[in-house]
C-alpha positions as protocol buffer text, in pm:
chain_id: "A"
residue {
  index: 1
  type: MET
  ca { x: 7716 y: 10012 z: 12832 }
}
residue {
  index: 2
  type: ARG
  ca { x: 7693 y: 9965 z: 12456 }
}
residue {
  index: 3
  type: VAL
  ca { x: 8000 y: 9868 z: 12261 }
}
residue {
  index: 4
  type: LEU
  ca { x: 8093 y: 10075 z: 11958 }
}
residue {
  index: 5
  type: ARG
  ca { x: 8370 y: 9949 z: 11732 }
}
residue {
  index: 6
  type: ALA
  ca { x: 8529 y: 10136 z: 11446 }
}
residue {
  index: 7
  type: MET
  ca { x: 8743 y: 10050 z: 11148 }
}
residue {
  index: 8
  type: LEU
  ca { x: 8958 y: 10332 z: 11012 }
}
residue {
  index: 9
  type: LEU
  ca { x: 9172 y: 10406 z: 10710 }
}
residue {
  index: 10
  type: THR
  ca { x: 9378 y: 10724 z: 10707 }
}
residue {
  index: 11
  type: SER
  ca { x: 9525 y: 10919 z: 10417 }
}
residue {
  index: 12
  type: LEU
  ca { x: 9748 y: 11211 z: 10335 }
}
residue {
  index: 13
  type: THR
  ca { x: 9637 y: 11227 z: 9973 }
}
residue {
  index: 14
  type: ASN
  ca { x: 9257 y: 11219 z: 9979 }
}
residue {
  index: 15
  type: GLU
  ca { x: 9023 y: 11510 z: 10032 }
}
residue {
  index: 16
  type: GLU
  ca { x: 8877 y: 11307 z: 10318 }
}
residue {
  index: 17
  type: LEU
  ca { x: 9157 y: 11213 z: 10555 }
}
residue {
  index: 18
  type: VAL
  ca { x: 8970 y: 10935 z: 10738 }
}
residue {
  index: 19
  type: PHE
  ca { x: 8747 y: 10662 z: 10599 }
}
residue {
  index: 20
  type: TYR
  ca { x: 8557 y: 10474 z: 10866 }
}
residue {
  index: 21
  type: MET
  ca { x: 8288 y: 10223 z: 10942 }
}
residue {
  index: 22
  type: PHE
  ca { x: 8119 y: 10156 z: 11275 }
}
residue {
  index: 23
  type: THR
  ca { x: 7975 y: 9837 z: 11409 }
}
residue {
  index: 24
  type: GLU
  ca { x: 7772 y: 9817 z: 11723 }
}
residue {
  index: 25
  type: GLU
  ca { x: 7723 y: 9544 z: 11977 }
}
residue {
  index: 26
  type: GLY
  ca { x: 7575 y: 9237 z: 11813 }
}
residue {
  index: 27
  type: GLU
  ca { x: 7693 y: 9334 z: 11463 }
}
residue {
  index: 28
  type: ARG
  ca { x: 7964 y: 9143 z: 11287 }
}
residue {
  index: 29
  type: PHE
  ca { x: 8322 y: 9264 z: 11358 }
}
residue {
  index: 30
  type: ASP
  ca { x: 8557 y: 9012 z: 11207 }
}
residue {
  index: 31
  type: GLN
  ca { x: 8773 y: 8932 z: 10905 }
}
residue {
  index: 32
  type: TYR
  ca { x: 8469 y: 8936 z: 10677 }
}
residue {
  index: 33
  type: SER
  ca { x: 8348 y: 9277 z: 10792 }
}
residue {
  index: 34
  type: PHE
  ca { x: 8702 y: 9409 z: 10746 }
}
residue {
  index: 35
  type: LEU
  ca { x: 8711 y: 9270 z: 10390 }
}
residue {
  index: 36
  type: LEU
  ca { x: 8376 y: 9440 z: 10322 }
}
residue {
  index: 37
  type: PHE
  ca { x: 8519 y: 9763 z: 10468 }
}
residue {
  index: 38
  type: ILE
  ca { x: 8815 y: 9746 z: 10228 }
}
residue {
  index: 39
  type: CYS
  ca { x: 8579 y: 9674 z: 9936 }
}
residue {
  index: 40
  type: ASN
  ca { x: 8375 y: 9982 z: 10030 }
}
residue {
  index: 41
  type: ALA
  ca { x: 8692 y: 10194 z: 10052 }
}
residue {
  index: 42
  type: ILE
  ca { x: 8785 y: 10082 z: 9700 }
}
residue {
  index: 43
  type: ARG
  ca { x: 8433 y: 10129 z: 9565 }
}
residue {
  index: 44
  type: LYS
  ca { x: 8413 y: 10483 z: 9707 }
}
residue {
  index: 45
  type: GLY
  ca { x: 8756 y: 10575 z: 9574 }
}
residue {
  index: 46
  type: PHE
  ca { x: 8932 y: 10610 z: 9910 }
}
residue {
  index: 47
  type: LEU
  ca { x: 9175 y: 10331 z: 9816 }
}
residue {
  index: 48
  type: VAL
  ca { x: 9302 y: 10353 z: 9458 }
}
residue {
  index: 49
  type: ALA
  ca { x: 9583 y: 10215 z: 9245 }
}
residue {
  index: 50
  type: GLY
  ca { x: 9920 y: 10319 z: 9383 }
}
residue {
  index: 51
  type: ASP
  ca { x: 9799 y: 10343 z: 9744 }
}
residue {
  index: 52
  type: ILE
  ca { x: 9971 y: 10161 z: 10027 }
}
residue {
  index: 53
  type: LEU
  ca { x: 9751 y: 9987 z: 10283 }
}
residue {
  index: 54
  type: ILE
  ca { x: 9941 y: 9955 z: 10609 }
}
residue {
  index: 55
  type: MET
  ca { x: 9789 y: 9712 z: 10856 }
}
residue {
  index: 56
  type: ASP
  ca { x: 9883 y: 9583 z: 11195 }
}
residue {
  index: 57
  type: ASN
  ca { x: 9848 y: 9216 z: 11276 }
}
residue {
  index: 58
  type: ALA
  ca { x: 9505 y: 9231 z: 11436 }
}
residue {
  index: 59
  type: ARG
  ca { x: 9316 y: 8911 z: 11368 }
}
residue {
  index: 60
  type: ILE
  ca { x: 9043 y: 9108 z: 11195 }
}
residue {
  index: 61
  type: HIS
  ca { x: 9292 y: 9224 z: 10927 }
}
residue {
  index: 62
  type: GLY
  ca { x: 9349 y: 8885 z: 10778 }
}
residue {
  index: 63
  type: GLY
  ca { x: 9195 y: 8572 z: 10914 }
}
residue {
  index: 64
  type: ASN
  ca { x: 9269 y: 8247 z: 10738 }
}
residue {
  index: 65
  type: ASP
  ca { x: 8950 y: 8270 z: 10533 }
}
residue {
  index: 66
  type: SER
  ca { x: 9002 y: 8625 z: 10407 }
}
residue {
  index: 67
  type: ILE
  ca { x: 9375 y: 8693 z: 10375 }
}
residue {
  index: 68
  type: GLU
  ca { x: 9401 y: 8544 z: 10026 }
}
residue {
  index: 69
  type: CYS
  ca { x: 9095 y: 8737 z: 9909 }
}
residue {
  index: 70
  type: LEU
  ca { x: 9238 y: 9059 z: 10053 }
}
residue {
  index: 71
  type: SER
  ca { x: 9569 y: 8996 z: 9874 }
}
residue {
  index: 72
  type: ILE
  ca { x: 9395 y: 8931 z: 9542 }
}
residue {
  index: 73
  type: LEU
  ca { x: 9177 y: 9238 z: 9584 }
}
residue {
  index: 74
  type: ALA
  ca { x: 9484 y: 9452 z: 9651 }
}
residue {
  index: 75
  type: GLN
  ca { x: 9665 y: 9306 z: 9350 }
}
residue {
  index: 76
  type: VAL
  ca { x: 9371 y: 9359 z: 9115 }
}
residue {
  index: 77
  type: TYR
  ca { x: 9329 y: 9722 z: 9224 }
}
residue {
  index: 78
  type: GLY
  ca { x: 9701 y: 9804 z: 9237 }
}
residue {
  index: 79
  type: ILE
  ca { x: 9717 y: 9851 z: 9613 }
}
residue {
  index: 80
  type: THR
  ca { x: 10029 y: 9750 z: 9805 }
}
residue {
  index: 81
  type: ILE
  ca { x: 9979 y: 9588 z: 10146 }
}
residue {
  index: 82
  type: ILE
  ca { x: 10240 y: 9638 z: 10416 }
}
residue {
  index: 83
  type: ARG
  ca { x: 10205 y: 9462 z: 10750 }
}
residue {
  index: 84
  type: LEU
  ca { x: 10345 y: 9625 z: 11060 }
}
residue {
  index: 85
  type: PRO
  ca { x: 10555 y: 9418 z: 11300 }
}
residue {
  index: 86
  type: THR
  ca { x: 10362 y: 9243 z: 11576 }
}
residue {
  index: 87
  type: TYR
  ca { x: 10293 y: 9457 z: 11884 }
}
residue {
  index: 88
  type: SER
  ca { x: 10390 y: 9790 z: 11728 }
}
residue {
  index: 89
  type: PRO
  ca { x: 10096 y: 10027 z: 11781 }
}
residue {
  index: 90
  type: GLU
  ca { x: 10343 y: 10317 z: 11789 }
}
residue {
  index: 91
  type: LEU
  ca { x: 10385 y: 10269 z: 11411 }
}
residue {
  index: 92
  type: ASN
  ca { x: 10011 y: 10268 z: 11339 }
}
residue {
  index: 93
  type: VAL
  ca { x: 9856 y: 10604 z: 11249 }
}
residue {
  index: 94
  type: CYS
  ca { x: 9507 y: 10465 z: 11314 }
}
residue {
  index: 95
  type: GLU
  ca { x: 9603 y: 10403 z: 11677 }
}
residue {
  index: 96
  type: LEU
  ca { x: 9693 y: 10773 z: 11709 }
}
residue {
  index: 97
  type: VAL
  ca { x: 9357 y: 10870 z: 11560 }
}
residue {
  index: 98
  type: PHE
  ca { x: 9178 y: 10639 z: 11805 }
}
residue {
  index: 99
  type: SER
  ca { x: 9378 y: 10788 z: 12093 }
}
residue {
  index: 100
  type: PHE
  ca { x: 9292 y: 11143 z: 11979 }
}
residue {
  index: 101
  type: MET
  ca { x: 8921 y: 11061 z: 11978 }
}
residue {
  index: 102
  type: LYS
  ca { x: 8921 y: 10866 z: 12304 }
}
residue {
  index: 103
  type: CYS
  ca { x: 9113 y: 11132 z: 12497 }
}
residue {
  index: 104
  type: ASP
  ca { x: 8881 y: 11408 z: 12385 }
}
residue {
  index: 105
  type: ILE
  ca { x: 8564 y: 11214 z: 12456 }
}
residue {
  index: 106
  type: TYR
  ca { x: 8700 y: 11096 z: 12791 }
}
residue {
  index: 107
  type: ARG
  ca { x: 8799 y: 11451 z: 12883 }
}
residue {
  index: 108
  type: ASN
  ca { x: 8487 y: 11629 z: 12756 }
}
residue {
  index: 109
  type: GLY
  ca { x: 8223 y: 11358 z: 12754 }
}
residue {
  index: 110
  type: VAL
  ca { x: 7960 y: 11299 z: 12491 }
}
residue {
  index: 111
  type: PRO
  ca { x: 7774 y: 11623 z: 12418 }
}
residue {
  index: 112
  type: PRO
  ca { x: 7409 y: 11632 z: 12530 }
}
residue {
  index: 113
  type: GLY
  ca { x: 7178 y: 11492 z: 12265 }
}
residue {
  index: 114
  type: TYR
  ca { x: 7460 y: 11303 z: 12090 }
}
residue {
  index: 115
  type: SER
  ca { x: 7513 y: 10931 z: 12078 }
}
residue {
  index: 116
  type: LEU
  ca { x: 7868 y: 10802 z: 12121 }
}
residue {
  index: 117
  type: LYS
  ca { x: 7875 y: 10727 z: 11748 }
}
residue {
  index: 118
  type: ASP
  ca { x: 7772 y: 11086 z: 11665 }
}
residue {
  index: 119
  type: ALA
  ca { x: 8034 y: 11226 z: 11903 }
}
residue {
  index: 120
  type: VAL
  ca { x: 8305 y: 11015 z: 11738 }
}
residue {
  index: 121
  type: LYS
  ca { x: 8191 y: 11124 z: 11389 }
}
residue {
  index: 122
  type: GLU
  ca { x: 8208 y: 11489 z: 11495 }
}
residue {
  index: 123
  type: ARG
  ca { x: 8556 y: 11439 z: 11638 }
}
residue {
  index: 124
  type: LEU
  ca { x: 8672 y: 11272 z: 11314 }
}
residue {
  index: 125
  type: LYS
  ca { x: 8555 y: 11580 z: 11120 }
}
residue {
  index: 126
  type: GLU
  ca { x: 8795 y: 11792 z: 11325 }
}
residue {
  index: 127
  type: ILE
  ca { x: 9100 y: 11603 z: 11201 }
}
residue {
  index: 128
  type: ASP
  ca { x: 9281 y: 11818 z: 10949 }
}
residue {
  index: 129
  type: PHE
  ca { x: 9581 y: 11769 z: 10723 }
}
residue {
  index: 130
  type: ILE
  ca { x: 9824 y: 11903 z: 10986 }
}
residue {
  index: 131
  type: HIS
  ca { x: 9700 y: 11651 z: 11245 }
}
residue {
  index: 132
  type: MET
  ca { x: 9738 y: 11369 z: 10995 }
}
residue {
  index: 133
  type: LEU
  ca { x: 10080 y: 11483 z: 10874 }
}
residue {
  index: 134
  type: ASN
  ca { x: 10205 y: 11504 z: 11234 }
}
residue {
  index: 135
  type: TRP
  ca { x: 10075 y: 11155 z: 11312 }
}
residue {
  index: 136
  type: TYR
  ca { x: 10237 y: 11005 z: 11002 }
}
residue {
  index: 137
  type: SER
  ca { x: 10564 y: 11185 z: 11084 }
}
residue {
  index: 138
  type: LYS
  ca { x: 10552 y: 11056 z: 11438 }
}
residue {
  index: 139
  type: CYS
  ca { x: 10509 y: 10696 z: 11318 }
}
residue {
  index: 140
  type: ILE
  ca { x: 10778 y: 10726 z: 11049 }
}
residue {
  index: 141
  type: ASN
  ca { x: 11027 y: 10875 z: 11295 }
}
residue {
  index: 142
  type: ARG
  ca { x: 10988 y: 10570 z: 11518 }
}
residue {
  index: 143
  type: ILE
  ca { x: 11110 y: 10332 z: 11251 }
}
């Protein structure tokens, strides 16, 4: 079975509610690929001045070699970084998005002719503002 990994950013203010990047088995999935992902989000205008980047404490989100660079990048572009408490996936909107996708794909399978990556992309397109608002509300109400 092939491994598909995804990095996600979610938003309530952008036209696109989810910004993502996939890596497949054998491709880099570490602090450097996460830093590149954040750079791409800034370059494409998904993360802009005034945004708040909320991250859990996954190792990929700030290894020793990249945490300072990530902090400088955020400062230069006017992005505030907030770190969630350790072991608090219930406060992480991205975890709810992952759960939404996994449950649907587990329940319905990957459509014929689709790769897993294509099925996930299609599922991400179905996320609307109401989904996102509900997920953010759910996380905020748990604080």
